[in-house]
Amino acid sequence: MDRLKSSGLVKTPRVEEALRAVDRRLFIDAAHAAPADAYQDTPLRIGYSQTISAPHMHAICLELLERHLRPGCRALDVGSGSGYLAAAMALMVSPGGYVLGVEKVPELAARSLQSVRAACPGLLAEGAAAGDGPRPRGTVHDDPGGPPRPVLEITHANVLSAGLMDGAEPFDAIHVGAAADELHPLLVRALAPGGRMVIPLGPRYSTQVLTVVDKAANGDVTTHELMHVGYVPLTRPGEMEDGFATQHY
Ligand code: SAH
């Protein structure tokens, strides 16, 4: 953390606090990476061919989204993987905010919930579980007599599945943690006016460009390219990492 600060990547106290408050060691599976490496500034394997991003990438993305992760904001973490960043985002939007993590690997979604439960139990209300699907505001959790709405929910789904985001209230901040080969209209639609999305755009297994997408209050969308990065692919439903179909005919 001190190095992330001295290098200027962590700029704001809110991002520093969130990163310090989430213990990365609890998001690492000893079957795939040595717990002793948890505090190194490198990506680490989390199983299922996926990785937890390096702390400096988490810091860069949180700083880019900082003004859209204020208390009360709604945020979406696409490809939430280990759950680390989703938890940090949830701390930043508390109190009053909401973060939805969407992860296509069911085992990772389930394990990430266990990690969050160990690291920041207050973020998950009783009964929050993988597999519920995004829930528009105004349903169960807003019932004044019902259970409190969790700050963080993590759902197992492919974010590009038809209909998944239909009916979901738009998000002030969207973080995409996997490389997209196009700026999917579905994700742009899910962004609220005045909102910001950070997304690595580019070809698979190559270099992508971390891109900031801003939606103005009138709905106009502007993009700017920031830096070269290397992320695992954002896959379409029914597709594997390498682009082959998951089913053989
Ligand atoms: N920010 C996460 C990054 C995990 S790697 C972390 O630091 O832990 C990216 C994740 O995106 C992987 O877990 C992968 O399974 C997931 N993913 C890829 N394509 C997806 C899709 N279309 N929908 C949901 N999750 C996806």
mmCIF file of C-alpha atoms and ligand atoms in Angstrom:
data_model
loop_
_atom_site.group_PDB
_atom_site.id
_atom_site.type_symbol
_atom_site.label_atom_id
_atom_site.label_comp_id
_atom_site.label_asym_id
_atom_site.label_seq_id
_atom_site.Cartn_x
_atom_site.Cartn_y
_atom_site.Cartn_z
ATOM 1 C CA MET A 1 0.000 0.000 0.000
ATOM 2 C CA ASP A 2 2.776 2.409 0.880
ATOM 3 C CA ARG A 3 4.313 1.771 -2.527
ATOM 4 C CA LEU A 4 0.948 2.306 -4.261
ATOM 5 C CA LYS A 5 0.715 5.642 -2.447
ATOM 6 C CA SER A 6 4.262 6.768 -3.129
ATOM 7 C CA SER A 7 3.886 5.840 -6.798
ATOM 8 C CA GLY A 8 0.842 8.121 -6.933
ATOM 9 C CA LEU A 9 -1.607 5.363 -7.937
ATOM 10 C CA VAL A 10 -3.567 5.714 -4.709
ATOM 11 C CA LYS A 11 -4.547 9.368 -4.657
ATOM 12 C CA THR A 12 -7.593 9.726 -2.433
ATOM 13 C CA PRO A 13 -8.056 8.790 1.227
ATOM 14 C CA ARG A 14 -11.316 6.995 0.373
ATOM 15 C CA VAL A 15 -9.597 4.611 -2.017
ATOM 16 C CA GLU A 16 -6.748 4.062 0.431
ATOM 17 C CA GLU A 17 -9.213 3.300 3.224
ATOM 18 C CA ALA A 18 -11.178 0.843 1.087
ATOM 19 C CA LEU A 19 -8.059 -0.999 -0.087
ATOM 20 C CA ARG A 20 -6.664 -1.170 3.450
ATOM 21 C CA ALA A 21 -9.996 -2.369 4.851
ATOM 22 C CA VAL A 22 -10.236 -5.412 2.565
ATOM 23 C CA ASP A 23 -7.622 -8.036 3.424
ATOM 24 C CA ARG A 24 -6.477 -9.503 0.087
ATOM 25 C CA ARG A 25 -5.239 -12.666 1.813
ATOM 26 C CA LEU A 26 -8.845 -13.670 2.476
ATOM 27 C CA PHE A 27 -9.594 -13.559 -1.264
ATOM 28 C CA ILE A 28 -6.764 -15.906 -2.229
ATOM 29 C CA ASP A 29 -7.235 -19.655 -2.382
ATOM 30 C CA ALA A 30 -4.222 -21.514 -0.994
ATOM 31 C CA ALA A 31 -4.848 -24.258 -3.574
ATOM 32 C CA HIS A 32 -3.841 -21.845 -6.325
ATOM 33 C CA ALA A 33 -1.510 -19.258 -4.811
ATOM 34 C CA ALA A 34 0.691 -18.979 -1.733
ATOM 35 C CA PRO A 35 -0.980 -16.861 0.957
ATOM 36 C CA ALA A 36 2.436 -15.245 1.483
ATOM 37 C CA ASP A 37 2.090 -13.716 -2.003
ATOM 38 C CA ALA A 38 -1.206 -12.040 -1.101
ATOM 39 C CA TYR A 39 0.455 -8.697 -0.450
ATOM 40 C CA GLN A 40 2.618 -8.691 -3.593
ATOM 41 C CA ASP A 41 1.622 -6.307 -6.365
ATOM 42 C CA THR A 42 0.924 -9.072 -8.887
ATOM 43 C CA PRO A 43 -2.150 -10.853 -10.204
ATOM 44 C CA LEU A 44 -2.625 -14.298 -8.626
ATOM 45 C CA ARG A 45 -4.413 -17.431 -9.790
ATOM 46 C CA ILE A 46 -7.797 -18.059 -8.186
ATOM 47 C CA GLY A 47 -8.647 -21.238 -10.131
ATOM 48 C CA TYR A 48 -10.911 -21.875 -13.134
ATOM 49 C CA SER A 49 -8.302 -20.126 -15.361
ATOM 50 C CA GLN A 50 -9.049 -16.800 -13.671
ATOM 51 C CA THR A 51 -6.977 -14.368 -11.637
ATOM 52 C CA ILE A 52 -7.392 -11.762 -8.933
ATOM 53 C CA SER A 53 -6.063 -8.550 -10.445
ATOM 54 C CA ALA A 54 -2.908 -6.917 -9.139
ATOM 55 C CA PRO A 55 -3.457 -4.356 -6.357
ATOM 56 C CA HIS A 56 -2.222 -1.542 -8.604
ATOM 57 C CA MET A 57 -5.013 -2.315 -11.129
ATOM 58 C CA HIS A 58 -7.588 -2.308 -8.339
ATOM 59 C CA ALA A 59 -6.193 1.044 -7.162
ATOM 60 C CA ILE A 60 -6.249 2.562 -10.665
ATOM 61 C CA CYS A 61 -9.846 1.454 -11.302
ATOM 62 C CA LEU A 62 -11.120 2.630 -7.904
ATOM 63 C CA GLU A 63 -9.471 6.029 -8.401
ATOM 64 C CA LEU A 64 -11.046 6.358 -11.861
ATOM 65 C CA LEU A 65 -14.460 5.546 -10.410
ATOM 66 C CA GLU A 66 -14.011 7.392 -7.100
ATOM 67 C CA ARG A 67 -16.513 10.192 -7.780
ATOM 68 C CA HIS A 68 -19.081 7.587 -8.852
ATOM 69 C CA LEU A 69 -18.560 5.430 -5.766
ATOM 70 C CA ARG A 70 -19.817 7.949 -3.238
ATOM 71 C CA PRO A 71 -22.062 6.818 -0.363
ATOM 72 C CA GLY A 72 -25.474 6.007 -1.808
ATOM 73 C CA CYS A 73 -24.201 5.210 -5.324
ATOM 74 C CA ARG A 74 -25.071 2.036 -7.243
ATOM 75 C CA ALA A 75 -22.229 0.090 -8.825
ATOM 76 C CA LEU A 76 -21.775 -3.005 -10.967
ATOM 77 C CA ASP A 77 -18.629 -5.162 -10.902
ATOM 78 C CA VAL A 78 -18.599 -7.338 -14.022
ATOM 79 C CA GLY A 79 -16.512 -10.495 -13.625
ATOM 80 C CA SER A 80 -16.213 -10.024 -9.876
ATOM 81 C CA GLY A 81 -13.957 -13.112 -9.603
ATOM 82 C CA SER A 82 -12.408 -13.229 -6.144
ATOM 83 C CA GLY A 83 -14.845 -10.560 -4.917
ATOM 84 C CA TYR A 84 -12.023 -8.317 -3.673
ATOM 85 C CA LEU A 85 -12.834 -5.266 -5.769
ATOM 86 C CA ALA A 86 -16.586 -5.653 -5.321
ATOM 87 C CA ALA A 87 -16.028 -5.573 -1.542
ATOM 88 C CA ALA A 88 -13.842 -2.454 -1.793
ATOM 89 C CA MET A 89 -16.469 -0.770 -3.991
ATOM 90 C CA ALA A 90 -19.183 -1.729 -1.498
ATOM 91 C CA LEU A 91 -17.255 -0.083 1.350
ATOM 92 C CA MET A 92 -16.968 3.092 -0.720
ATOM 93 C CA VAL A 93 -20.712 3.321 -1.518
ATOM 94 C CA SER A 94 -21.663 2.692 2.125
ATOM 95 C CA PRO A 95 -23.839 3.802 3.689
ATOM 96 C CA GLY A 96 -26.869 3.728 1.496
ATOM 97 C CA GLY A 97 -25.287 2.392 -1.681
ATOM 98 C CA TYR A 98 -25.393 -0.929 -3.489
ATOM 99 C CA VAL A 99 -22.905 -3.048 -5.429
ATOM 100 C CA LEU A 100 -23.802 -5.977 -7.642
ATOM 101 C CA GLY A 101 -21.004 -8.376 -8.592
ATOM 102 C CA VAL A 102 -21.700 -10.637 -11.564
ATOM 103 C CA GLU A 103 -19.450 -13.661 -12.008
ATOM 104 C CA LYS A 104 -19.926 -16.376 -14.616
ATOM 105 C CA VAL A 105 -18.070 -19.168 -12.746
ATOM 106 C CA PRO A 106 -20.492 -20.440 -10.076
ATOM 107 C CA GLU A 107 -17.725 -21.795 -7.838
ATOM 108 C CA LEU A 108 -15.954 -18.427 -7.863
ATOM 109 C CA ALA A 109 -19.181 -16.556 -7.118
ATOM 110 C CA ALA A 110 -19.804 -18.861 -4.140
ATOM 111 C CA ARG A 111 -16.221 -18.671 -2.914
ATOM 112 C CA SER A 112 -16.143 -14.880 -3.251
ATOM 113 C CA LEU A 113 -19.153 -14.653 -0.972
ATOM 114 C CA GLN A 114 -17.315 -16.730 1.624
ATOM 115 C CA SER A 115 -14.318 -14.392 1.317
ATOM 116 C CA VAL A 116 -16.473 -11.295 1.740
ATOM 117 C CA ARG A 117 -18.191 -12.916 4.705
ATOM 118 C CA ALA A 118 -14.752 -13.459 6.299
ATOM 119 C CA ALA A 119 -13.361 -10.028 5.396
ATOM 120 C CA CYS A 120 -16.312 -7.621 5.679
ATOM 121 C CA PRO A 121 -19.365 -9.513 6.977
ATOM 122 C CA GLY A 122 -21.429 -6.348 7.396
ATOM 123 C CA LEU A 123 -21.643 -5.933 3.624
ATOM 124 C CA LEU A 124 -23.800 -9.017 3.194
ATOM 125 C CA ALA A 125 -27.210 -9.071 4.766
ATOM 126 C CA GLU A 126 -28.559 -12.328 6.077
ATOM 127 C CA GLY A 127 -29.541 -14.622 3.232
ATOM 128 C CA ALA A 128 -27.548 -12.897 0.470
ATOM 129 C CA ALA A 129 -26.356 -15.652 -1.827
ATOM 130 C CA ALA A 130 -24.966 -16.349 -5.257
ATOM 131 C CA GLY A 131 -27.484 -17.107 -7.940
ATOM 132 C CA ASP A 132 -30.243 -14.697 -7.010
ATOM 133 C CA GLY A 133 -29.921 -12.561 -10.129
ATOM 134 C CA PRO A 134 -29.957 -8.782 -10.166
ATOM 135 C CA ARG A 135 -32.865 -7.349 -8.315
ATOM 136 C CA PRO A 136 -34.305 -3.992 -9.306
ATOM 137 C CA ARG A 137 -34.689 -1.497 -6.502
ATOM 138 C CA GLY A 138 -38.180 -1.410 -5.111
ATOM 139 C CA THR A 139 -38.533 -5.129 -4.510
ATOM 140 C CA VAL A 140 -37.933 -7.316 -1.477
ATOM 141 C CA HIS A 141 -35.216 -5.323 0.209
ATOM 142 C CA ASP A 142 -37.002 -2.000 0.075
ATOM 143 C CA ASP A 143 -39.967 -3.376 1.950
ATOM 144 C CA PRO A 144 -39.819 -1.310 5.164
ATOM 145 C CA GLY A 145 -40.850 -4.331 7.207
ATOM 146 C CA GLY A 146 -38.529 -6.702 5.333
ATOM 147 C CA PRO A 147 -34.868 -7.587 5.816
ATOM 148 C CA PRO A 148 -32.290 -4.828 5.220
ATOM 149 C CA ARG A 149 -30.928 -4.659 1.691
ATOM 150 C CA PRO A 150 -27.324 -5.903 1.526
ATOM 151 C CA VAL A 151 -24.714 -3.401 0.365
ATOM 152 C CA LEU A 152 -23.152 -6.132 -1.751
ATOM 153 C CA GLU A 153 -24.693 -8.968 -3.713
ATOM 154 C CA ILE A 154 -22.745 -11.349 -5.916
ATOM 155 C CA THR A 155 -24.638 -13.296 -8.485
ATOM 156 C CA HIS A 156 -23.592 -16.180 -10.692
ATOM 157 C CA ALA A 157 -24.410 -15.271 -14.295
ATOM 158 C CA ASN A 158 -22.933 -14.293 -17.620
ATOM 159 C CA VAL A 159 -23.417 -10.542 -17.694
ATOM 160 C CA LEU A 160 -24.054 -10.657 -21.434
ATOM 161 C CA SER A 161 -26.987 -13.069 -21.048
ATOM 162 C CA ALA A 162 -30.093 -11.741 -22.707
ATOM 163 C CA GLY A 163 -32.405 -10.112 -20.225
ATOM 164 C CA LEU A 164 -30.066 -10.191 -17.227
ATOM 165 C CA MET A 165 -29.890 -6.422 -16.909
ATOM 166 C CA ASP A 166 -33.478 -5.771 -18.011
ATOM 167 C CA GLY A 167 -35.368 -3.989 -15.277
ATOM 168 C CA ALA A 168 -32.214 -3.297 -13.244
ATOM 169 C CA GLU A 169 -31.921 0.319 -12.231
ATOM 170 C CA PRO A 170 -28.912 1.895 -13.991
ATOM 171 C CA PHE A 171 -25.544 2.011 -12.258
ATOM 172 C CA ASP A 172 -23.501 5.107 -11.378
ATOM 173 C CA ALA A 173 -20.271 3.129 -11.710
ATOM 174 C CA ILE A 174 -19.481 0.032 -13.749
ATOM 175 C CA HIS A 175 -16.183 -1.816 -13.480
ATOM 176 C CA VAL A 176 -15.499 -4.510 -16.051
ATOM 177 C CA GLY A 177 -12.799 -6.885 -14.828
ATOM 178 C CA ALA A 178 -12.405 -8.876 -18.041
ATOM 179 C CA ALA A 179 -11.318 -7.876 -21.555
ATOM 180 C CA ALA A 180 -14.207 -7.030 -23.888
ATOM 181 C CA ASP A 181 -13.733 -7.207 -27.639
ATOM 182 C CA GLU A 182 -16.345 -4.493 -28.058
ATOM 183 C CA LEU A 183 -18.109 -1.867 -25.978
ATOM 184 C CA HIS A 184 -21.230 -3.960 -25.436
ATOM 185 C CA PRO A 185 -24.376 -1.791 -25.838
ATOM 186 C CA LEU A 186 -25.976 -3.720 -22.967
ATOM 187 C CA LEU A 187 -23.294 -2.402 -20.594
ATOM 188 C CA VAL A 188 -23.582 1.156 -21.933
ATOM 189 C CA ARG A 189 -27.353 0.953 -21.409
ATOM 190 C CA ALA A 190 -26.790 -0.178 -17.811
ATOM 191 C CA LEU A 191 -24.847 3.032 -17.092
ATOM 192 C CA ALA A 192 -26.815 5.857 -15.460
ATOM 193 C CA PRO A 193 -26.703 9.388 -16.870
ATOM 194 C CA GLY A 194 -23.694 11.028 -15.210
ATOM 195 C CA GLY A 195 -22.177 7.584 -14.670
ATOM 196 C CA ARG A 196 -18.769 6.156 -15.556
ATOM 197 C CA MET A 197 -17.606 2.743 -16.730
ATOM 198 C CA VAL A 198 -14.023 1.459 -16.736
ATOM 199 C CA ILE A 199 -13.519 -1.371 -19.218
ATOM 200 C CA PRO A 200 -10.517 -3.057 -20.846
ATOM 201 C CA LEU A 201 -11.238 -3.095 -24.588
ATOM 202 C CA GLY A 202 -9.361 -5.153 -27.128
ATOM 203 C CA PRO A 203 -8.569 -8.588 -28.490
ATOM 204 C CA ARG A 204 -8.256 -11.702 -26.329
ATOM 205 C CA TYR A 205 -4.910 -12.902 -25.064
ATOM 206 C CA SER A 206 -3.298 -9.747 -26.291
ATOM 207 C CA THR A 207 -2.953 -6.222 -25.041
ATOM 208 C CA GLN A 208 -6.121 -4.285 -24.371
ATOM 209 C CA VAL A 209 -6.684 -0.619 -23.657
ATOM 210 C CA LEU A 210 -8.201 0.398 -20.343
ATOM 211 C CA THR A 211 -11.004 2.687 -21.491
ATOM 212 C CA VAL A 212 -13.075 5.164 -19.516
ATOM 213 C CA VAL A 213 -16.670 5.564 -20.736
ATOM 214 C CA ASP A 214 -18.607 8.564 -19.440
ATOM 215 C CA LYS A 215 -22.333 9.040 -19.934
ATOM 216 C CA ALA A 216 -23.380 12.684 -19.693
ATOM 217 C CA ALA A 217 -26.591 13.794 -18.005
ATOM 218 C CA ASN A 218 -28.193 14.055 -21.477
ATOM 219 C CA GLY A 219 -27.149 10.495 -22.328
ATOM 220 C CA ASP A 220 -24.226 11.393 -24.626
ATOM 221 C CA VAL A 221 -21.434 8.843 -24.342
ATOM 222 C CA THR A 222 -17.747 9.737 -24.585
ATOM 223 C CA THR A 223 -14.774 7.409 -24.279
ATOM 224 C CA HIS A 224 -11.123 7.964 -23.590
ATOM 225 C CA GLU A 225 -8.302 5.499 -23.704
ATOM 226 C CA LEU A 226 -5.978 5.344 -20.761
ATOM 227 C CA MET A 227 -3.312 2.648 -20.773
ATOM 228 C CA HIS A 228 -2.397 -0.780 -22.077
ATOM 229 C CA VAL A 229 -3.467 -3.703 -19.895
ATOM 230 C CA GLY A 230 -3.797 -7.493 -20.045
ATOM 231 C CA TYR A 231 -7.044 -9.037 -18.756
ATOM 232 C CA VAL A 232 -8.685 -12.449 -19.083
ATOM 233 C CA PRO A 233 -11.476 -12.476 -21.691
ATOM 234 C CA LEU A 234 -15.074 -11.367 -21.135
ATOM 235 C CA THR A 235 -16.854 -14.311 -22.698
ATOM 236 C CA ARG A 236 -20.230 -14.379 -24.374
ATOM 237 C CA PRO A 237 -22.874 -16.805 -23.124
ATOM 238 C CA GLY A 238 -22.122 -20.354 -24.288
ATOM 239 C CA GLU A 239 -18.562 -19.496 -25.207
ATOM 240 C CA MET A 240 -15.317 -20.581 -23.597
ATOM 241 C CA GLU A 241 -12.216 -18.472 -23.033
ATOM 242 C CA ASP A 242 -10.662 -19.543 -26.305
ATOM 243 C CA GLY A 243 -13.697 -18.578 -28.350
ATOM 244 C CA PHE A 244 -14.864 -22.156 -28.961
ATOM 245 C CA ALA A 245 -18.422 -23.095 -28.109
ATOM 246 C CA THR A 246 -18.889 -24.874 -24.819
ATOM 247 C CA GLN A 247 -21.020 -27.535 -26.479
ATOM 248 C CA HIS A 248 -19.805 -30.009 -29.070
ATOM 249 C CA TYR A 249 -22.236 -31.011 -31.764
HETATM 250 N N1 SAH B 1 -11.736 -8.031 -10.391
HETATM 251 C C1 SAH B 1 -11.664 -9.485 -10.316
HETATM 252 C C2 SAH B 1 -11.189 -10.006 -11.665
HETATM 253 C C3 SAH B 1 -11.358 -11.476 -11.840
HETATM 254 S S1 SAH B 1 -10.818 -12.066 -13.444
HETATM 255 C C4 SAH B 1 -10.673 -9.855 -9.215
HETATM 256 O O1 SAH B 1 -9.731 -9.078 -9.014
HETATM 257 O O2 SAH B 1 -10.815 -10.896 -8.572
HETATM 258 C C5 SAH B 1 -12.259 -11.742 -14.429
HETATM 259 C C6 SAH B 1 -13.470 -12.548 -14.089
HETATM 260 O O3 SAH B 1 -14.451 -12.287 -15.108
HETATM 261 C C7 SAH B 1 -13.280 -14.057 -14.097
HETATM 262 O O4 SAH B 1 -13.574 -14.560 -12.821
HETATM 263 C C8 SAH B 1 -14.266 -14.567 -15.155
HETATM 264 O O5 SAH B 1 -14.863 -15.797 -14.802
HETATM 265 C C9 SAH B 1 -15.268 -13.434 -15.230
HETATM 266 N N2 SAH B 1 -16.018 -13.305 -16.488
HETATM 267 C C10 SAH B 1 -15.544 -13.375 -17.752
HETATM 268 N N3 SAH B 1 -16.532 -13.176 -18.658
HETATM 269 C C11 SAH B 1 -17.678 -12.959 -17.940
HETATM 270 C C12 SAH B 1 -19.031 -12.684 -18.285
HETATM 271 N N4 SAH B 1 -19.411 -12.580 -19.564
HETATM 272 N N5 SAH B 1 -19.935 -12.512 -17.300
HETATM 273 C C13 SAH B 1 -19.554 -12.615 -15.981
HETATM 274 N N6 SAH B 1 -18.290 -12.881 -15.585
HETATM 275 C C14 SAH B 1 -17.347 -13.040 -16.550
#
